mmCIF file of C-alpha atoms in Angstrom:
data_model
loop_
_atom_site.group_PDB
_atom_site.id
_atom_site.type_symbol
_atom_site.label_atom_id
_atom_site.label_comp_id
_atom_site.label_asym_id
_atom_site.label_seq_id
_atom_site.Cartn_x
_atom_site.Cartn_y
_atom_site.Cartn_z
ATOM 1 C CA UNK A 1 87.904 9.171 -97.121
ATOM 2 C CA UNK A 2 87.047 5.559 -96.420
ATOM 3 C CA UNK A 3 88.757 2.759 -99.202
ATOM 4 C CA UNK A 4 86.106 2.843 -102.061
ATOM 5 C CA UNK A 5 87.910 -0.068 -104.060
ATOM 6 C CA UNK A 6 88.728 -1.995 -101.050
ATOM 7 C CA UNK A 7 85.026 -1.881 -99.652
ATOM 8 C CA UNK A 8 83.810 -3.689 -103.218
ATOM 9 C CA UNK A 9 86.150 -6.458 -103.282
ATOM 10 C CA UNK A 10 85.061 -6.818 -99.761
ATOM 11 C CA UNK A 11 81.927 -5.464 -98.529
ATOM 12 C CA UNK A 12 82.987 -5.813 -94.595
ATOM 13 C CA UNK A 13 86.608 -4.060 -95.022
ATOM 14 C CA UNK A 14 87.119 -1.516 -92.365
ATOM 15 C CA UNK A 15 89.929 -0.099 -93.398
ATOM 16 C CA UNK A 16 90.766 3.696 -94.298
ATOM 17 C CA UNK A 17 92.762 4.328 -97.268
ATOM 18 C CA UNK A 18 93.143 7.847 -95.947
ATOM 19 C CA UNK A 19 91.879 10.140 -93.485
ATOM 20 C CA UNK A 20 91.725 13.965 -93.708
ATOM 21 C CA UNK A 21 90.424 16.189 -90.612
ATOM 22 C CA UNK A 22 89.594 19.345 -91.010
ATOM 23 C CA UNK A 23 89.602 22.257 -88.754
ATOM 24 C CA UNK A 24 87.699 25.918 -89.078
ATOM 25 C CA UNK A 25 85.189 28.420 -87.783
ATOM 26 C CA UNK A 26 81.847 28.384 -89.637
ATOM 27 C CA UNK A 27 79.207 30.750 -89.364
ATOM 28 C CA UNK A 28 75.960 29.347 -88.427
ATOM 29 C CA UNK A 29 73.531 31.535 -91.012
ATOM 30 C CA UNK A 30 75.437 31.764 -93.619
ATOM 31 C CA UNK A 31 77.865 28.468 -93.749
ATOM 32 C CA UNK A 32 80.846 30.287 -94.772
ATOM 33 C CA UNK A 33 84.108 30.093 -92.885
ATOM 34 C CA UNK A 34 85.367 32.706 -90.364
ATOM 35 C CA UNK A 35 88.598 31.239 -90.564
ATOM 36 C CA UNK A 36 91.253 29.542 -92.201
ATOM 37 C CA UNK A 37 90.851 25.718 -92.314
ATOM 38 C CA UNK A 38 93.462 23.696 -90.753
ATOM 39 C CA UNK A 39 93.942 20.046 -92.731
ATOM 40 C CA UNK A 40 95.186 17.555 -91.613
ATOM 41 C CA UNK A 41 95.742 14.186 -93.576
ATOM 42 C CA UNK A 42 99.486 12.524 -92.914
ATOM 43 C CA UNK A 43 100.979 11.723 -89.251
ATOM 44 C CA UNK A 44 104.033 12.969 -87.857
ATOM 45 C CA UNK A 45 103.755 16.295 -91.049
ATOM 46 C CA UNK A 46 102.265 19.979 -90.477
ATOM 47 C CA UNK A 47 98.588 20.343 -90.655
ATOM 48 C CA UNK A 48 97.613 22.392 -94.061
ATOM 49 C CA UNK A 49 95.985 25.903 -94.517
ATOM 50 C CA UNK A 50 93.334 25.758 -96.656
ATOM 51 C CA UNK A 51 91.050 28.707 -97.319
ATOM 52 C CA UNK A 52 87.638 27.808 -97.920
ATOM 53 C CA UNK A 53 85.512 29.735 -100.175
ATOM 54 C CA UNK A 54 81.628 29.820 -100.445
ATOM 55 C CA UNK A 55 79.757 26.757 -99.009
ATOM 56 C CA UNK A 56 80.914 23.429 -97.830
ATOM 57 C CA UNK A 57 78.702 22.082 -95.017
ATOM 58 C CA UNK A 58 75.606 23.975 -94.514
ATOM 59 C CA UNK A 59 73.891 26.924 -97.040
ATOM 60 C CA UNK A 60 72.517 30.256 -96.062
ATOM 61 C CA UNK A 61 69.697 30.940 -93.837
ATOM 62 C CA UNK A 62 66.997 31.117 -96.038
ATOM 63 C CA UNK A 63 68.704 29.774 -99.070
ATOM 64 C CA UNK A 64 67.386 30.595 -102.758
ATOM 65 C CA UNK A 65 67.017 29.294 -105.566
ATOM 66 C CA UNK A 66 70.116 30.480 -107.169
ATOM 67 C CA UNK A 67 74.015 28.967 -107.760
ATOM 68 C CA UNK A 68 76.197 29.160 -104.600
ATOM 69 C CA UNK A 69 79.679 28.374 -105.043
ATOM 70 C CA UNK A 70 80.618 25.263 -102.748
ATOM 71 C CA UNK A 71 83.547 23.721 -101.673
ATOM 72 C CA UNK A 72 85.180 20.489 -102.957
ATOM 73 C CA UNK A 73 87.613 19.227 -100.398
ATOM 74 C CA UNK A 74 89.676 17.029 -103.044
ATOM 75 C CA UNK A 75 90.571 20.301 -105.454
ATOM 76 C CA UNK A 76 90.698 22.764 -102.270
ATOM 77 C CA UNK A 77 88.638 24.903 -104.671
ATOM 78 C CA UNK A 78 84.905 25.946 -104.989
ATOM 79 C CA UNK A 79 82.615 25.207 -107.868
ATOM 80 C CA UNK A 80 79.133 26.290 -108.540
ATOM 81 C CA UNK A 81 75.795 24.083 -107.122
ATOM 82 C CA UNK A 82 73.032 25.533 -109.250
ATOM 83 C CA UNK A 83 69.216 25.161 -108.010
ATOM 84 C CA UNK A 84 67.343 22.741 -110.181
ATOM 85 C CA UNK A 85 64.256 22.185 -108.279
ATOM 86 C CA UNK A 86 61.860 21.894 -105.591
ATOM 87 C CA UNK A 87 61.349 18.617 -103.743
ATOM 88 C CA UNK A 88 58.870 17.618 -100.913
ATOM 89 C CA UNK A 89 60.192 14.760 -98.418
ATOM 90 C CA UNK A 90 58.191 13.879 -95.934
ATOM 91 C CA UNK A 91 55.854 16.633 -96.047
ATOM 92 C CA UNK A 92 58.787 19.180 -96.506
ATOM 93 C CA UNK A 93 60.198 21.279 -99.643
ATOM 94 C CA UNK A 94 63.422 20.859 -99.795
ATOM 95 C CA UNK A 95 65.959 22.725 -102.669
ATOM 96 C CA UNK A 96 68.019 20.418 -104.780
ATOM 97 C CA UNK A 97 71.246 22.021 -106.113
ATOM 98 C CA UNK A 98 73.462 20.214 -108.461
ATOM 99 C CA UNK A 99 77.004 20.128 -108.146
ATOM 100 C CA UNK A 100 79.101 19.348 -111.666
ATOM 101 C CA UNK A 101 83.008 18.753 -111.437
ATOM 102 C CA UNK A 102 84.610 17.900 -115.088
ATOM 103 C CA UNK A 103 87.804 16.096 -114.631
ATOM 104 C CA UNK A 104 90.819 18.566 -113.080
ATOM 105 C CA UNK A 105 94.443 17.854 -112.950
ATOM 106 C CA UNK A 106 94.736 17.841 -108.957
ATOM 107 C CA UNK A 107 98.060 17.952 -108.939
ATOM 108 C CA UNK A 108 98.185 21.344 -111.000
ATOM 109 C CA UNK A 109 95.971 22.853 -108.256
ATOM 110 C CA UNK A 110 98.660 21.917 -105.109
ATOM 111 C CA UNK A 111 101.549 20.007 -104.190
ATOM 112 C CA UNK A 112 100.869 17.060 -102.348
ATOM 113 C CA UNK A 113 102.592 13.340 -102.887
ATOM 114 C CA UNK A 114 99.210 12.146 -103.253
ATOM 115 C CA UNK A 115 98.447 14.035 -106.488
ATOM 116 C CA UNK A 116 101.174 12.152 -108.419
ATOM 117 C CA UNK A 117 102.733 8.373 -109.090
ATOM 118 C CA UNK A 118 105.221 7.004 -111.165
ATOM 119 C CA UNK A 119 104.293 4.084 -114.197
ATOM 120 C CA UNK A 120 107.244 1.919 -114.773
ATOM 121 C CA UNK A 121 107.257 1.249 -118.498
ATOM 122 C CA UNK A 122 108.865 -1.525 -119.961
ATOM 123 C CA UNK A 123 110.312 -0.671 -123.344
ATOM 124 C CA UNK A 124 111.139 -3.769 -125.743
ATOM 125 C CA UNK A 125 114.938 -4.063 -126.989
ATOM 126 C CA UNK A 126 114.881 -3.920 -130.648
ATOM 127 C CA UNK A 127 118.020 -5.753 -130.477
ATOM 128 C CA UNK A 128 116.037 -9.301 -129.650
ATOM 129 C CA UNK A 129 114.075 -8.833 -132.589
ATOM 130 C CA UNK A 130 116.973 -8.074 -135.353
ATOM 131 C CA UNK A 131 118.735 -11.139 -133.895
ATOM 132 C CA UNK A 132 116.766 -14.143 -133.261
ATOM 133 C CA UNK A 133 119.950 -15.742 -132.011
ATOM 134 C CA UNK A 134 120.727 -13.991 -129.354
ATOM 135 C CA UNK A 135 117.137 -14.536 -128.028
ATOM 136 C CA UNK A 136 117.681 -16.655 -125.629
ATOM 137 C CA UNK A 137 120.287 -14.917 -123.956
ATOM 138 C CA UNK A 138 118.291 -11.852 -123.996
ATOM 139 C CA UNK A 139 115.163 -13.098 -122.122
ATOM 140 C CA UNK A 140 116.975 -14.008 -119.517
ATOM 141 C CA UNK A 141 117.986 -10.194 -118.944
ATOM 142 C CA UNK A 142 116.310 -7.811 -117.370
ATOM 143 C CA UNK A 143 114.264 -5.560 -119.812
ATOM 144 C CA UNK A 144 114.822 -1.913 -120.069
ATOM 145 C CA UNK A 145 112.523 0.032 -118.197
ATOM 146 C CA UNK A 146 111.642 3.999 -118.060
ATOM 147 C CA UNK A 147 109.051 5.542 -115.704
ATOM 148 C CA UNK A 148 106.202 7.992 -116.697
ATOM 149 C CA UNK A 149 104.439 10.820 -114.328
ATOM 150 C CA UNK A 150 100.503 10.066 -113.773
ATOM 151 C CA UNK A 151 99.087 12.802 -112.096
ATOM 152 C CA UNK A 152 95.432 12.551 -110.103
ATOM 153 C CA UNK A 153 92.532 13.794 -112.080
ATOM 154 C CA UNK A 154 88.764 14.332 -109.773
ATOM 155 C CA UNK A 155 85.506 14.350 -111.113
ATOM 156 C CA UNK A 156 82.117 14.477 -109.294
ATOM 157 C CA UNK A 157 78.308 15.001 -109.492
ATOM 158 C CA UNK A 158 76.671 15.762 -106.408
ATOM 159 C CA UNK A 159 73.403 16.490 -105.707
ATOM 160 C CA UNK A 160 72.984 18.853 -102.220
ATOM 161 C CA UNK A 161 69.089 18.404 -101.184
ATOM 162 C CA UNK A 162 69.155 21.632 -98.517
ATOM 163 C CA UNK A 163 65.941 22.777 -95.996
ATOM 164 C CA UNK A 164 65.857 26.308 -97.455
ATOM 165 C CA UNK A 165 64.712 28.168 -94.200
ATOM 166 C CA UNK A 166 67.490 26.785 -92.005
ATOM 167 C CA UNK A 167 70.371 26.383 -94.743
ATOM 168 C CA UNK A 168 70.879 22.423 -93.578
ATOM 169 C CA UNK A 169 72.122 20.105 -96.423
ATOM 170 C CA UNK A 170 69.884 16.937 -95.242
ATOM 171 C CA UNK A 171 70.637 14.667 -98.299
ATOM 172 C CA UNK A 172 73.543 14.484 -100.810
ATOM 173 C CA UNK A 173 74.033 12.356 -103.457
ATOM 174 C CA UNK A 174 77.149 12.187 -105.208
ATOM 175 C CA UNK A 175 79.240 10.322 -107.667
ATOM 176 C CA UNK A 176 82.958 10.761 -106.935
ATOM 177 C CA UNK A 177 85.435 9.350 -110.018
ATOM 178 C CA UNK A 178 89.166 9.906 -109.259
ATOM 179 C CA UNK A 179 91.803 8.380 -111.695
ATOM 180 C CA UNK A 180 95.653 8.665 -112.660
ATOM 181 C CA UNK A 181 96.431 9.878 -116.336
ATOM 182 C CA UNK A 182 99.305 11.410 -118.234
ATOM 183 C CA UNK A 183 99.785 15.317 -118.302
ATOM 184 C CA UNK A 184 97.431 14.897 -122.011
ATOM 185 C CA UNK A 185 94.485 13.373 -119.659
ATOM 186 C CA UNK A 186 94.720 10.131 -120.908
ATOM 187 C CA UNK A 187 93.493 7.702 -118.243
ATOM 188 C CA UNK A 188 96.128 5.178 -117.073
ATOM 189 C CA UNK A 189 94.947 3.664 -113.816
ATOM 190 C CA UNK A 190 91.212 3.612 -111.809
ATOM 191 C CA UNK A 191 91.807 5.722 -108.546
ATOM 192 C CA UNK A 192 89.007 5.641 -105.985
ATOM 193 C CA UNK A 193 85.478 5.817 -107.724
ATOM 194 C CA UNK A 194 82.007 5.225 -105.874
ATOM 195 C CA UNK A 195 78.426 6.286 -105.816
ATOM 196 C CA UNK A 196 76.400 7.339 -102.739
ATOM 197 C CA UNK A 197 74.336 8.442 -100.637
ATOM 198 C CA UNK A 198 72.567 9.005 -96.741
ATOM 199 C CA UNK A 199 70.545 6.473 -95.800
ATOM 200 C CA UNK A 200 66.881 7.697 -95.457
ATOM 201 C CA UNK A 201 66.677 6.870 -91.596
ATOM 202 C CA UNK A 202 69.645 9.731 -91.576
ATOM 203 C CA UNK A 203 67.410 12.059 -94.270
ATOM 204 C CA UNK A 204 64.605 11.523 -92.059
ATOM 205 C CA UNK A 205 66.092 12.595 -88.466
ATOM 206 C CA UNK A 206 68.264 15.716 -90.056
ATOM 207 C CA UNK A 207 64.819 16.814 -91.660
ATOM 208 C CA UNK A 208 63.398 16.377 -88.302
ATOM 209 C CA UNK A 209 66.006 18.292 -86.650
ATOM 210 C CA UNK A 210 65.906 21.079 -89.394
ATOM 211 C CA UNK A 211 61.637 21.332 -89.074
ATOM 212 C CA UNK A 212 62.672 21.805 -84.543
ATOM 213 C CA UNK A 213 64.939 24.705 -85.320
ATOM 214 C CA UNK A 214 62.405 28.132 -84.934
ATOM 215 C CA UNK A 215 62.502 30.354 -87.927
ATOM 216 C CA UNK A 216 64.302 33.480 -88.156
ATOM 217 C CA UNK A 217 61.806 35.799 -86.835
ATOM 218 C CA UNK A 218 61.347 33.856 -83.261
ATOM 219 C CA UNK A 219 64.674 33.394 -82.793
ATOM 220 C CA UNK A 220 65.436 37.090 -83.075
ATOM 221 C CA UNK A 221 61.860 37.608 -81.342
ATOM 222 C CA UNK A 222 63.867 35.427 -78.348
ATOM 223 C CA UNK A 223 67.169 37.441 -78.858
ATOM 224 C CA UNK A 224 65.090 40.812 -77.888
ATOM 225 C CA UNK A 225 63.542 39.121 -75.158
ATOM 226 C CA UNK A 226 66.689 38.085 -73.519
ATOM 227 C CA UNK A 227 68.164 41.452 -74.336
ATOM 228 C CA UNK A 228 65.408 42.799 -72.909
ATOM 229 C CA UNK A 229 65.333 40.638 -69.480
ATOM 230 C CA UNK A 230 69.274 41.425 -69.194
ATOM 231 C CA UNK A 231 68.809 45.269 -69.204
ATOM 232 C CA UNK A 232 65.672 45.129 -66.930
ATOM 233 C CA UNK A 233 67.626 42.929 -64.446
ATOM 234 C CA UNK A 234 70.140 45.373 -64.583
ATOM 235 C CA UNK A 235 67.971 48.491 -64.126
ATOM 236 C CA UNK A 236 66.453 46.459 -61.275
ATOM 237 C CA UNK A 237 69.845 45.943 -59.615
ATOM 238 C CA UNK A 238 70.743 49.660 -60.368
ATOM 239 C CA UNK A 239 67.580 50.779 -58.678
ATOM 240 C CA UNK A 240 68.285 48.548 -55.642
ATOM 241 C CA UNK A 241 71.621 49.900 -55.150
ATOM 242 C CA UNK A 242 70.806 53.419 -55.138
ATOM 243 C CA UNK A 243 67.208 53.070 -53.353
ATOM 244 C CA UNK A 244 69.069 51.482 -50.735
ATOM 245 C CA UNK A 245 72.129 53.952 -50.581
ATOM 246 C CA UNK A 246 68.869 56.542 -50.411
ATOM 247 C CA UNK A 247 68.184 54.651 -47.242
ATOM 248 C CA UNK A 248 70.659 54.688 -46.111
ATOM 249 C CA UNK A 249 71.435 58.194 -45.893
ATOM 250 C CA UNK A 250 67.520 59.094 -44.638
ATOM 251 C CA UNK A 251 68.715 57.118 -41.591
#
């Protein structure tokens, strides 16, 4: 996740304010994962098992217009992206599915030392207010403090712009708003918040590369074929064998 604060103060900062990698079998028509995902996000610490549920990267083969249940990689958790309507970019109908994400406690959904920070609190000593003598003397102390558990809450609207006959996700817009606040939800301190989106030189070459990928019915039209080339090269090789053994034994 690349430093959303840090990148508006200063529009060339390069640096990451995290970085998570993730690691799991996907299957190519349907998006979902064949395995569990392995995450990894802090050196020199075990990599994560995350199960992923629904969609995350790509939709189904021939997607509808329905809700499918897609992955948020903040929560670890999947929440619906219901269709909302046809598009046409460049020529091609794409689906648009909107993603919604009300604000969740992260922390109540796993235990990571990211999820959670400390406020130090600095609570005023009655005592300098009774006694305006003493003030002096009391300013020059240091003031009580006590420290109060913030807990990460996520929020985010994304929009998933998909080629429905391939299942690619060629555009996404999203709004991402992640903040600290007490246990009650009440916000304390901003967290990482940002708005984006692909650039449409990147819209325009995944759309390309969707449109270059044959539809269902070739590619299992091509499947057959090479099926069917393997067995008659075998059935060739068998005949060759035992004409020739025939051969053979006429000599």
């Amino acid at each position: 996740q690349p430093g959303g604060n840090q990148a508006e103060d200063n529009p060339d900062a390069t640096e990451l304010v995290d970085a998570d990698v993730w690691a799991f079998d996907m299957d190519r028509r349907s998006g979902e994962a064949l395995s569990t995902a392995q995450l990894s996000h802090t050196l020199v610490t075990p990599a994560a098992h995350v199960e992923i549920d629904g969609q995350w990267l790509k939709f189904p083969v021939n997607a509808e217009k329905t809700s499918y249940e897609v992955f948020d990689e903040t929560l670890r958790e999947s929440h619906p992206a219901a269709f909302q309507e046809e598009v046409t970019v460049d020529g091609v109908e794409l689906y648009r599915y909107r993603q919604v994400i009300d604000p969740v406690n992260v922390a109540s959904k796993y235990a990571d030392a990211r999820n959670t920070k400390q406020e130090e609190l600095v609570v005023p000593d009655k005592a300098s207010e009774e006694n305006a003598e003493e003030a002096d003397a009391l300013e020059q102390a240091p003031a009580p403090a006590i420290r109060r558990q913030l807990y990460l809450h996520h929020s985010a609207t994304r929009d998933y712009f998909v080629h429905p006959r391939t299942g690619m996700i060629v555009d996404v817009h999203e709004t991402v708003d992640d903040y600290f606040a007490t246990h009650t939800g009440e916000r304390i301190e901003d967290g990482i918040a940002y708005q984006a989106q692909l650039a449409d030189a990147d819209v325009d070459k995944l759309i390309t590369q969707a449109e270059s990928f044959p539809d269902d019915d070739t590619v299992r039209l091509i499947r057959y074929i090479v099926l069917g080339i393997g067995a008659l090269i075998t059935v060739l090789a068998l005949i060759g064998v035992f004409g020739g053994f025939r051969r053979a034994r006429q000599n």
